[in-house]
Short mmCIF file of C-alpha atoms and ligand atoms in Angstrom, two decimals:
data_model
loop_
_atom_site.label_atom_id
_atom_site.label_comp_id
_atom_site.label_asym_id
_atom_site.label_seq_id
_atom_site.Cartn_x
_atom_site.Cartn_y
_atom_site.Cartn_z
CA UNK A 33 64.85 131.05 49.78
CA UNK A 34 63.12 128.69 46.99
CA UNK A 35 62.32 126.75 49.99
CA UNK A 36 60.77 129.60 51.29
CA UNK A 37 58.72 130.65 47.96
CA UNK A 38 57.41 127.12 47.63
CA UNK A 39 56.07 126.76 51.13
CA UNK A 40 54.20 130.15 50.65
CA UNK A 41 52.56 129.25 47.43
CA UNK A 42 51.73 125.57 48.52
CA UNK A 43 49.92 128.25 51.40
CA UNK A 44 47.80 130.16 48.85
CA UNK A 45 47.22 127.33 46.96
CA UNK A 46 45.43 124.87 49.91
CA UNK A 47 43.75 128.90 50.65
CA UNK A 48 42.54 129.22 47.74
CA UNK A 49 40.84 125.82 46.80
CA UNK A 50 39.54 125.74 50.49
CA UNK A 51 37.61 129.28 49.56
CA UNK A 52 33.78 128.75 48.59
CA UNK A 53 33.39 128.63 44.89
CA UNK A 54 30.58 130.62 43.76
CA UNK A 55 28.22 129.00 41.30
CA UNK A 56 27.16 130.22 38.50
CA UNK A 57 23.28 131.17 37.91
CA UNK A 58 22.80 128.06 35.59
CA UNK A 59 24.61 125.77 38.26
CA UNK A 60 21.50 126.57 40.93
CA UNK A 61 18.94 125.12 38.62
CA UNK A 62 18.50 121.62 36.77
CA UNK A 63 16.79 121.91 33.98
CA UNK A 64 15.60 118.94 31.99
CA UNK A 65 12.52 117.73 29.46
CA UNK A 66 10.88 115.87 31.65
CA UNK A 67 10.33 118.33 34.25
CA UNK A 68 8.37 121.61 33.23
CA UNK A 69 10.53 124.38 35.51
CA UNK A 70 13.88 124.05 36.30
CA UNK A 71 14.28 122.44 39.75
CA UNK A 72 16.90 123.84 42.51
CA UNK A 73 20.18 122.75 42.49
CA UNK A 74 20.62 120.52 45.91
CA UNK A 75 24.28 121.70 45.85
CA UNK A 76 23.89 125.32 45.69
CA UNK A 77 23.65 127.37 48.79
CA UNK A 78 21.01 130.21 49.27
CA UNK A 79 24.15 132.68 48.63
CA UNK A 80 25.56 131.10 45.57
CA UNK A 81 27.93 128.81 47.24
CA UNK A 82 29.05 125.65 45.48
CA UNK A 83 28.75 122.48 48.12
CA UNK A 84 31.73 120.47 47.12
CA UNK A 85 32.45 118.76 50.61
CA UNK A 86 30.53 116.68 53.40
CA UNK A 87 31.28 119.57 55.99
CA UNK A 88 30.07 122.47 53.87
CA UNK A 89 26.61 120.77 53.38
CA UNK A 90 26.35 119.89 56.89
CA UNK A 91 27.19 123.43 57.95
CA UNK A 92 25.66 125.31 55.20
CA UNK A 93 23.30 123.78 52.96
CA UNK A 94 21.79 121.27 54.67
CA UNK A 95 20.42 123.64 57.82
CA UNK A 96 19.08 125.93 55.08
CA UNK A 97 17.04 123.80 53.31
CA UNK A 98 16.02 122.04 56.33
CA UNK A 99 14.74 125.47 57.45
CA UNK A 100 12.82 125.87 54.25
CA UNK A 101 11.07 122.69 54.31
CA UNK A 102 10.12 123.70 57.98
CA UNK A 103 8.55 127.13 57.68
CA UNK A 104 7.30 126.51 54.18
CA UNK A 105 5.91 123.71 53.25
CA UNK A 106 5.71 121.15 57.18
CA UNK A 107 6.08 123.79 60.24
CA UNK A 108 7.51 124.59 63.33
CA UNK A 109 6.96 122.22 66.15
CA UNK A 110 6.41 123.91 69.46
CA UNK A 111 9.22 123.73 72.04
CA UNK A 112 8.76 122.06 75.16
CA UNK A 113 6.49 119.54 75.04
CA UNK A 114 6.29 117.13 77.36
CA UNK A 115 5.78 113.37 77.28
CA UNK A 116 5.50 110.14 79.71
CA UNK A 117 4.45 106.81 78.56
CA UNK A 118 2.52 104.61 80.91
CA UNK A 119 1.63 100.64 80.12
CA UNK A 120 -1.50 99.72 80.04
CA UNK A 121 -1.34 96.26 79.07
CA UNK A 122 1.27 93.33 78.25
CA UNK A 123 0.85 89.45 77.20
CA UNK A 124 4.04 87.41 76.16
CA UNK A 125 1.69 84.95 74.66
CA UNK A 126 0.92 86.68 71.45
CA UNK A 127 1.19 84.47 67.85
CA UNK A 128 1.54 81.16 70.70
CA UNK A 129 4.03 82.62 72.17
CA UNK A 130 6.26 84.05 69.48
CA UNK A 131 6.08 87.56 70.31
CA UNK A 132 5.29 89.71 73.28
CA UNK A 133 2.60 92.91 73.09
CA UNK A 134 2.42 95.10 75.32
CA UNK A 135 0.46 98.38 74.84
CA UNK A 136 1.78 102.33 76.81
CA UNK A 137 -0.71 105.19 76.88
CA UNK A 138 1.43 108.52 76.13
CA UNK A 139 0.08 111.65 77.96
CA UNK A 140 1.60 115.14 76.45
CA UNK A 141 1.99 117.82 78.80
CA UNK A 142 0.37 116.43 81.42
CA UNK A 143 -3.26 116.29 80.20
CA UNK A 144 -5.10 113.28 81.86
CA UNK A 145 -6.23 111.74 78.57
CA UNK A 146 -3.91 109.73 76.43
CA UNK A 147 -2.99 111.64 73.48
CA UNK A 148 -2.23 108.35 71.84
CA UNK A 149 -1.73 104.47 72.52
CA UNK A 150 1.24 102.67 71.21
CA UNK A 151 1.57 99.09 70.67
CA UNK A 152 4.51 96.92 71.07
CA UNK A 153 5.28 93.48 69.29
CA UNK A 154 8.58 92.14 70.67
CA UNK A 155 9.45 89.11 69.21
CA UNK A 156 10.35 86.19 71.74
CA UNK A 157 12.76 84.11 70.14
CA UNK A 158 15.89 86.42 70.25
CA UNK A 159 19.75 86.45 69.75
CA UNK A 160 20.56 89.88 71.15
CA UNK A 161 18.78 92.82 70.74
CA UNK A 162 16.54 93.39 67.89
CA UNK A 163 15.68 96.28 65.64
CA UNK A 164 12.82 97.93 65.29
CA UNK A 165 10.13 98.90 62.47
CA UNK A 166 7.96 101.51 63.49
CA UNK A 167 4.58 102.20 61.52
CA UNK A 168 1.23 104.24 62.16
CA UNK A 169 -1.59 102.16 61.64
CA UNK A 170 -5.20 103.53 59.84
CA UNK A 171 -8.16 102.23 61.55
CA UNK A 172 -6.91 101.59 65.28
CA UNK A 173 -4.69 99.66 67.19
CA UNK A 174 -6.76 96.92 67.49
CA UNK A 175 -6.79 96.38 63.94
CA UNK A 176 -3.39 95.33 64.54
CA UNK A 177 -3.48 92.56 66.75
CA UNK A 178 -6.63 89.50 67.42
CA UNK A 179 -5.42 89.92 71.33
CA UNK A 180 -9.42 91.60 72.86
CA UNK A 181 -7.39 93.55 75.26
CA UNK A 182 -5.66 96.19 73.22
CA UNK A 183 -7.46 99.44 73.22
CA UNK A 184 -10.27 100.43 71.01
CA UNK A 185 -11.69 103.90 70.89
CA UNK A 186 -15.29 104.18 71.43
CA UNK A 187 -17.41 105.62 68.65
CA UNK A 188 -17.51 109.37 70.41
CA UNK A 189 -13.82 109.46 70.72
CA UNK A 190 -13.54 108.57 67.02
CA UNK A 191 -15.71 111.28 66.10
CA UNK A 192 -13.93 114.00 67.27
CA UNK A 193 -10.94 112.93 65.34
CA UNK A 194 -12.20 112.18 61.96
CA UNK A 195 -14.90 113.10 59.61
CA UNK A 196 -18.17 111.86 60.12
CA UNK A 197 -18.84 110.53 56.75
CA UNK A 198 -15.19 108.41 57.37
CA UNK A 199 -16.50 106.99 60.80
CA UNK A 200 -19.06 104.62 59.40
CA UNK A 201 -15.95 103.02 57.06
CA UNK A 202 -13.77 102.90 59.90
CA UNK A 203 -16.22 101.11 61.95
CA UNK A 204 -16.27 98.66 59.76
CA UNK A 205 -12.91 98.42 58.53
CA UNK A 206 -11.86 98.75 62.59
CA UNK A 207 -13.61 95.85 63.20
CA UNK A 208 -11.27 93.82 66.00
CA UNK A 209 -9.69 91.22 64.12
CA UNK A 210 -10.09 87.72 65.18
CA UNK A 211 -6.78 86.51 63.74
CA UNK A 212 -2.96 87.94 63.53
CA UNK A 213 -1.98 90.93 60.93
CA UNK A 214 0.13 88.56 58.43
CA UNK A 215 2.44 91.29 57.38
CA UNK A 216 3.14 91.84 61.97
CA UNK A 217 3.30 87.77 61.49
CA UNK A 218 6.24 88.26 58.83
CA UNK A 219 7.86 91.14 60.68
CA UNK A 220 8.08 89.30 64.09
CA UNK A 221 9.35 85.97 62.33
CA UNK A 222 11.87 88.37 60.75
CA UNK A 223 13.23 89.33 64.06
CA UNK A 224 12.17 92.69 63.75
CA UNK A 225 10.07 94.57 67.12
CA UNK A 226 7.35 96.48 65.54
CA UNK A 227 5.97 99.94 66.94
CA UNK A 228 2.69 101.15 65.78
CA UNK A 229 -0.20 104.04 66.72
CA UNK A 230 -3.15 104.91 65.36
CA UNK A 231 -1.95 108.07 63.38
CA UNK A 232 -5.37 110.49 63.74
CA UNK A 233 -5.72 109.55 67.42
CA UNK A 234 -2.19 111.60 67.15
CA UNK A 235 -3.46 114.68 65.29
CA UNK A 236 -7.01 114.50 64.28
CA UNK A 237 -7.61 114.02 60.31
CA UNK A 238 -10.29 115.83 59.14
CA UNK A 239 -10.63 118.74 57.06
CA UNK A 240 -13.61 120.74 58.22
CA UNK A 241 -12.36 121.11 62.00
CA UNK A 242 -8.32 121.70 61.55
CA UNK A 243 -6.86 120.64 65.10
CA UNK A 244 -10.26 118.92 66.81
CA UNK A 245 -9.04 116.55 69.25
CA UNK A 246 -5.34 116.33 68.53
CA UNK A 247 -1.82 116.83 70.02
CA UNK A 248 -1.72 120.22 68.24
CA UNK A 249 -4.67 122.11 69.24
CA UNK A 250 -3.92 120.31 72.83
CA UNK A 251 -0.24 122.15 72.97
CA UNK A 252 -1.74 125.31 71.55
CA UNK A 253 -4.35 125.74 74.24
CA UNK A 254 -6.49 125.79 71.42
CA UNK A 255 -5.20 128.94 70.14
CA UNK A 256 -4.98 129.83 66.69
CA UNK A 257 -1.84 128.48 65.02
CA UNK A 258 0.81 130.83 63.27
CA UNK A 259 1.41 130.70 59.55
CA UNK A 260 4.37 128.41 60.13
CA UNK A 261 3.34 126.40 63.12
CA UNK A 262 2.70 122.63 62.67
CA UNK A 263 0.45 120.89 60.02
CA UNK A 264 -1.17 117.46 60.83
CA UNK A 265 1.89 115.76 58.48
CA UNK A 266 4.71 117.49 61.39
CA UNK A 267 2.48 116.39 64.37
CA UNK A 268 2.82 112.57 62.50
CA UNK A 269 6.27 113.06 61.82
CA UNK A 270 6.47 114.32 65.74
CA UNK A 271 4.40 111.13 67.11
CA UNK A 272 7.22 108.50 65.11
CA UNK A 273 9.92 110.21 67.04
CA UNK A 274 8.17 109.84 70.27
CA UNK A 275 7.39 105.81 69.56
CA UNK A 276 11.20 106.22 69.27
CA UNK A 277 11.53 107.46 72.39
CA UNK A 278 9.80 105.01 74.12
CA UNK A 279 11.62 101.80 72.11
CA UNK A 280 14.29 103.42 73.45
CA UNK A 281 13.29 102.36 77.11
CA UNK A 282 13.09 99.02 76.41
CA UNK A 283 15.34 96.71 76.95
CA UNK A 284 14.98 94.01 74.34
CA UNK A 285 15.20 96.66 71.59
CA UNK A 286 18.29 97.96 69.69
CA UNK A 287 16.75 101.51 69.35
CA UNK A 288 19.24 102.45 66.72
CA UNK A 289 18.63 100.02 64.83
CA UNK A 290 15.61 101.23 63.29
CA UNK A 291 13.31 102.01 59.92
CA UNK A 292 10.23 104.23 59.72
CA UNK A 293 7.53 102.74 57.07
CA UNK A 294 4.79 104.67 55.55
CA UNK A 295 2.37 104.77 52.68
CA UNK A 296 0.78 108.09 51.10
CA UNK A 297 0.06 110.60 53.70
CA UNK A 298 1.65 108.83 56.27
CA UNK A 299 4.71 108.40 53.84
CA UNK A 300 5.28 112.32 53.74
CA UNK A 301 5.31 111.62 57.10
CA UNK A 302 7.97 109.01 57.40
CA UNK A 303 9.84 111.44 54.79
CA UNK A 304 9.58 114.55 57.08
CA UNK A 305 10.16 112.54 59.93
CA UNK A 306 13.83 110.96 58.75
CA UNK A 307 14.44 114.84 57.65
CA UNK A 308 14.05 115.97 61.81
CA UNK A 309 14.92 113.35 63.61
CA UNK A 310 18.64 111.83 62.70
CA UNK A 311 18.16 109.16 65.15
CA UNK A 312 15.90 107.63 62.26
CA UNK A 313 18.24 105.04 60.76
CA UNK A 314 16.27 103.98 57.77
CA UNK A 315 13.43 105.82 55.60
CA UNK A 316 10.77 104.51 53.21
CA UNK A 317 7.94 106.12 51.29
CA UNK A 318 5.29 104.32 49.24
CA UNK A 319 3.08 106.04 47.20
CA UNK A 320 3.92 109.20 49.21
CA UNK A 321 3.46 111.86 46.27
CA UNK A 322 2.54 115.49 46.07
CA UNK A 323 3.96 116.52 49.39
CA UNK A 324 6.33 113.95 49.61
CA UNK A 325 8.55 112.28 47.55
CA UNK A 326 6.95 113.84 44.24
CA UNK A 327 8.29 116.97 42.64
CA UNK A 328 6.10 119.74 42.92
CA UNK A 329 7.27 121.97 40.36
CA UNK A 330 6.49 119.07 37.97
CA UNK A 331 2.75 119.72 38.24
CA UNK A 332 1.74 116.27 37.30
CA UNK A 333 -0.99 114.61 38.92
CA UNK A 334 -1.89 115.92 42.82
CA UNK A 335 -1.57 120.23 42.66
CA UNK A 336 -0.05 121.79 45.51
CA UNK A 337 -3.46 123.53 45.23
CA UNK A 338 -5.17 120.78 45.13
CA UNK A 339 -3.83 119.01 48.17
CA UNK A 340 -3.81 122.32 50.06
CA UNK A 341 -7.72 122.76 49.29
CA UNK A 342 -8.56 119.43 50.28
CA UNK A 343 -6.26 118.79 53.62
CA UNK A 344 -6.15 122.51 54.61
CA UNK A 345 -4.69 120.72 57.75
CA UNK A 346 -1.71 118.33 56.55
CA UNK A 347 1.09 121.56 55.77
CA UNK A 348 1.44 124.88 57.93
CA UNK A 349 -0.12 128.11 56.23
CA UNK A 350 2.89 129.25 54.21
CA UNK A 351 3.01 126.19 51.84
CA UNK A 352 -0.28 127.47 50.71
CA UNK A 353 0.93 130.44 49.00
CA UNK A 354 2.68 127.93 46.54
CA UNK A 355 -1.03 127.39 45.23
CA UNK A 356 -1.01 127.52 41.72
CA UNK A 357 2.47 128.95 42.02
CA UNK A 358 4.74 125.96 42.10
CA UNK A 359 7.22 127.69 39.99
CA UNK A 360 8.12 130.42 43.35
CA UNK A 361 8.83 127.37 45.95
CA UNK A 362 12.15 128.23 47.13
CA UNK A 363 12.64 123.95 47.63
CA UNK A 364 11.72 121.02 45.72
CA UNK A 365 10.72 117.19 47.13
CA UNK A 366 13.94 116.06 46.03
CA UNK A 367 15.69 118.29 48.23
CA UNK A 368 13.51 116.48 51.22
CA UNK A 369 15.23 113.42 50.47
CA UNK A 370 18.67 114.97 50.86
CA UNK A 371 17.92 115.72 54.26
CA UNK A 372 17.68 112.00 54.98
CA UNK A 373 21.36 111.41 53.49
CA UNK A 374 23.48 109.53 54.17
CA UNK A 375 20.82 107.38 55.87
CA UNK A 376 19.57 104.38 54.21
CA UNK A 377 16.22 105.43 52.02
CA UNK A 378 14.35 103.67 50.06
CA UNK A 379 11.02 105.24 47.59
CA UNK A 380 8.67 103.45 46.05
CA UNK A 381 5.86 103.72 43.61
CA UNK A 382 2.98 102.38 41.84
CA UNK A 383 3.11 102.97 37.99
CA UNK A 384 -0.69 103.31 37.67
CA UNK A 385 -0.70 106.03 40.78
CA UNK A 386 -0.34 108.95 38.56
CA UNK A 387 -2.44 111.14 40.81
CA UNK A 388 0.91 110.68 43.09
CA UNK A 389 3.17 111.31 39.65
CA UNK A 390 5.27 108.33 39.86
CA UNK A 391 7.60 110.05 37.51
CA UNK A 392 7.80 112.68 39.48
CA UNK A 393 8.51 110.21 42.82
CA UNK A 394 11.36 108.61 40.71
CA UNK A 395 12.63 111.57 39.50
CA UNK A 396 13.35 113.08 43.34
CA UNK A 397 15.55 110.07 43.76
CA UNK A 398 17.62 110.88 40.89
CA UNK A 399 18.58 114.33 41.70
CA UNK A 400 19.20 113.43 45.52
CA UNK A 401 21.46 110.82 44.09
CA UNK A 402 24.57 113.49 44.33
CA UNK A 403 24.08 114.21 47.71
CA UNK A 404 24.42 110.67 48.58
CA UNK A 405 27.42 110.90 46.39
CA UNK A 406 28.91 113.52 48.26
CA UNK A 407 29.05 111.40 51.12
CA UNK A 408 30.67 108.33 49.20
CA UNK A 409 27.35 106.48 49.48
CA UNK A 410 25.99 104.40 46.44
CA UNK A 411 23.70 106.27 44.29
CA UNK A 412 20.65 104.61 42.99
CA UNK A 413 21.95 103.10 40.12
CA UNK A 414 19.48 103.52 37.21
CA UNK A 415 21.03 106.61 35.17
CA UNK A 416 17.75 107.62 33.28
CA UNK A 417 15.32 110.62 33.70
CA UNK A 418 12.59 107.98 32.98
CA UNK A 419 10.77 105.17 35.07
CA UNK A 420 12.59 102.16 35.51
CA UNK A 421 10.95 99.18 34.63
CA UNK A 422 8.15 97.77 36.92
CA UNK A 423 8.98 95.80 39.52
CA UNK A 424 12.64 96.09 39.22
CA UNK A 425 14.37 97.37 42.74
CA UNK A 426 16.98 100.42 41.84
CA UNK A 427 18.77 99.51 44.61
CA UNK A 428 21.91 102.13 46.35
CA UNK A 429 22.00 103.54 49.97
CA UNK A 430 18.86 105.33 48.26
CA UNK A 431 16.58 103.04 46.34
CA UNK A 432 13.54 103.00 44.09
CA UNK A 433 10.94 100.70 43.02
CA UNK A 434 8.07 101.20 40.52
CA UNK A 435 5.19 98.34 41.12
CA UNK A 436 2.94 97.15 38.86
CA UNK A 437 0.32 98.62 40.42
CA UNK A 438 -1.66 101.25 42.03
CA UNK A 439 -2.16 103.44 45.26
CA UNK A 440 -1.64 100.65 47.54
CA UNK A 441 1.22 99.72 49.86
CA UNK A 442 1.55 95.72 48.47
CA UNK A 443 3.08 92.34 49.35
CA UNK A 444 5.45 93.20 47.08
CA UNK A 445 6.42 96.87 48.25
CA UNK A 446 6.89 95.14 51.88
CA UNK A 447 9.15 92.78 50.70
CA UNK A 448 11.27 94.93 48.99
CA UNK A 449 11.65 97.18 52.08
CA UNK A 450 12.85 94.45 54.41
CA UNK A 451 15.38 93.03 52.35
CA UNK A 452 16.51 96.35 52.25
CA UNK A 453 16.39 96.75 56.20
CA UNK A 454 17.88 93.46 56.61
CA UNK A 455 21.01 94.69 54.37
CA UNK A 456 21.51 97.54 57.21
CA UNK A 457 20.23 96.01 60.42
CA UNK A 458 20.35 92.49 60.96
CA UNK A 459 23.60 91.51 62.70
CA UNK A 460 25.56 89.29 60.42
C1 GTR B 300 -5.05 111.18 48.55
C2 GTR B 300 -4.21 112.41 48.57
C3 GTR B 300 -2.80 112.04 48.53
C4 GTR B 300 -2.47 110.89 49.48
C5 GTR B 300 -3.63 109.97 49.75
C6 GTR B 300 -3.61 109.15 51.03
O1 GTR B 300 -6.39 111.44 48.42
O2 GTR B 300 -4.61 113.22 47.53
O3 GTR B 300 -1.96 113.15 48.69
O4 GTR B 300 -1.84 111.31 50.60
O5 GTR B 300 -4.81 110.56 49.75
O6 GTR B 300 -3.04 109.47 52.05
O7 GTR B 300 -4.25 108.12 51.01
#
């Protein structure tokens, strides 16, 4: 009978810890000095749940938030869009002979004219498969690489896909250059395969004429877009999967093996992109601020006004009712991050960038840190709500740096990042 007694209340017990503990109203905020509002708890649920395990965030609070962060703030990518890759060109000659190129025009849903070209450095000298690092370049793909063959868009087609006033600076700066990228040189000796695109032959990046010439007003027919449909920032994200998709295909490559890099807008990219895509192995941010890894509700530097008034076209609609109104987003940046866990991810910042709030880049680390916890992955370690010192790596499964310098995406940032690849993808 005792027997019997025992078993039952060993019953209720395992019943009654395994029932979702409600939290209480000051457990769904953080609230600290450094921040103005109170930022959302990661580990609360819309309904008040307490996320104590790996399966309950999988299955309740990470779709949620994911959810958020799509209708609100990046939008909805259409269903059903179609891609093919064709090559267009391929030397195994490139840096004498130490990498190959070779250069694919994608076509989305069938439309005759590349929607973007995507280059390919393989390096030659391998051991196995190699991973892959895969990067949107500014100015054009042959910026990228001295080889005359690689495509270069002809003054009319860059017109229709950025600002006139920019096309003059990107002339110039898209020059073709006459000898090798040294940070694709350091890559490729590095044993890393490198995947790159021209980002605004993508999605168009100009702020008068929202959707000219890109992969979103192409899908829409040129219909208006809905409130939550895709921003330019989505369509980015959308364009590193598909260079995914086609390292995939080739042979050389160990597709999983893999780290998305970006710097400012093209960071919030690489952010929302490791948040959709869980093939991405490995995330990194420089300089990404308001938008990306920055808090929002911190109001320091960048406005979500601000950015909304002056890239109308990077977010969908919604996030602009936040304008001015910070304190009523349902998600903060550091929530963004959590998405990514427990994948390898790795901000960085540069302590004189404060229109991208540095603090408030560090500080969305620091509360993603328990989420990483939650899955038994090292925090980053630095246990302070203020900057770590300059040019000192915080280094966990997710990592900071703060650089002694401005908005720019350094020697030293890049260095940083592939150590911290090599710790996750090099075979040892
Ligand atoms: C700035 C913008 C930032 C950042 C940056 C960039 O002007 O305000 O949000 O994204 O541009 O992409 O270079």
């Amino acid at each position: 009978m005792n027997k019997i007694i025992i078993l039952i209340t060993c019953i209720l017990i395992v019943a009654f810890s395994s029932c979702s503990q409600r939290a209480t109203e000051s457990q769904r905020w953080i609230y600290h000095d450094s921040i103005n509002y109170p930022i959302p708890n990661p580990l609360v649920s819309e309904n008040g749940t307490l996320i104590r395990t790996v399966k309950q965030w999988e299955n309740i609070r990470k779709p949620e938030l994911y959810r958020l962060f799509e209708q609100q703030v990046y939008g909805e990518v259409p269903e059903g869009i179609s891609v093919q890759f064709r090559e267009r060109y391929s030397s195994p000659d490139y840096l004498d002979g130490r990498a190959t190129i070779r250069e694919f025009e994608m076509l989305v849903n069938d439309e005759p004219v590349p929607q973007m070209h995507v280059l390919l450095f393989i390096p030659n000298a391998q051991n196995g498969k190699v991973p892959l690092i895969i990067g949107y370049n500014w100015n054009g793909n042959h910026t990228q690489c001295s080889d005359t063959m690689i495509y270069k868009m002809t003054e009319e087609q860059i017109l229709r896909r950025i600002l006139p006033r920019r096309l003059e600076q990107t002339m110039e700066r898209g020059q073709r250059i006459t000898s090798p990228s040294k940070t694709i040189e350091r890559i490729i000796d590095n044993g890393y395969a490198y995947i790159t695109a021209c980002y605004w032959e993508l999605e168009s990046d100009t702020r008068e004429r929202p959707g000219a010439g890109g992969v979103r007003a192409l899908v829409s027919n040129g219909q208006p877009l809905a409130d939550n449909a895709w921003g330019a920032i989505a369509a980015w994200a959308w364009g590193m999967s598909r260079m995914l998709d086609l390292a995939e295909t080739i042979d050389e490559i160990d597709s999983t093996k893999n780290a998305v890099v970006g710097h400012s807008r093209l960071g919030k990219a690489t952010l929302w992109a490791g948040a959709s895509d869980e093939r991405i192995a490995i995330a990194t941010s420089n300089d990404s601020g308001t938008g990306g890894s920055a808090l929002s509700k911190r109001v320091s530097g960048e406005t979500v006004r601000q950015i909304n008034e002056r890239f109308i076209h990077w977010f969908c609609r919604n996030f602009h009712q936040y304008n001015d109104n910070e304190e009523t987003l349902p998600i903060d940046q550091h929530q963004l991050l959590t998405l990514i866990a427990p994948r390898p991810l790795y901000i960085a910042s540069g302590v004189r960038d404060l229109w991208a709030d540095p603090l408030g880049e560090y500080l969305s680390v620091f509360y993603a840190n328990p989420v990483y916890e939650l899955y038994g992955k090292q925090p980053m370690p630095y246990p302070y709500t203020t900057l770590p010192p300059v040019d000192t790596p915080q280094i966990g499964d997710i990592a900071y740096h703060v650089e002694d310098g401005g908005h720019t995406f350094s020697r030293y940032d890049w260095e940083q990042f592939l150590l911290f690849f090599d710790r996750y993808l090099k075979n040892r």
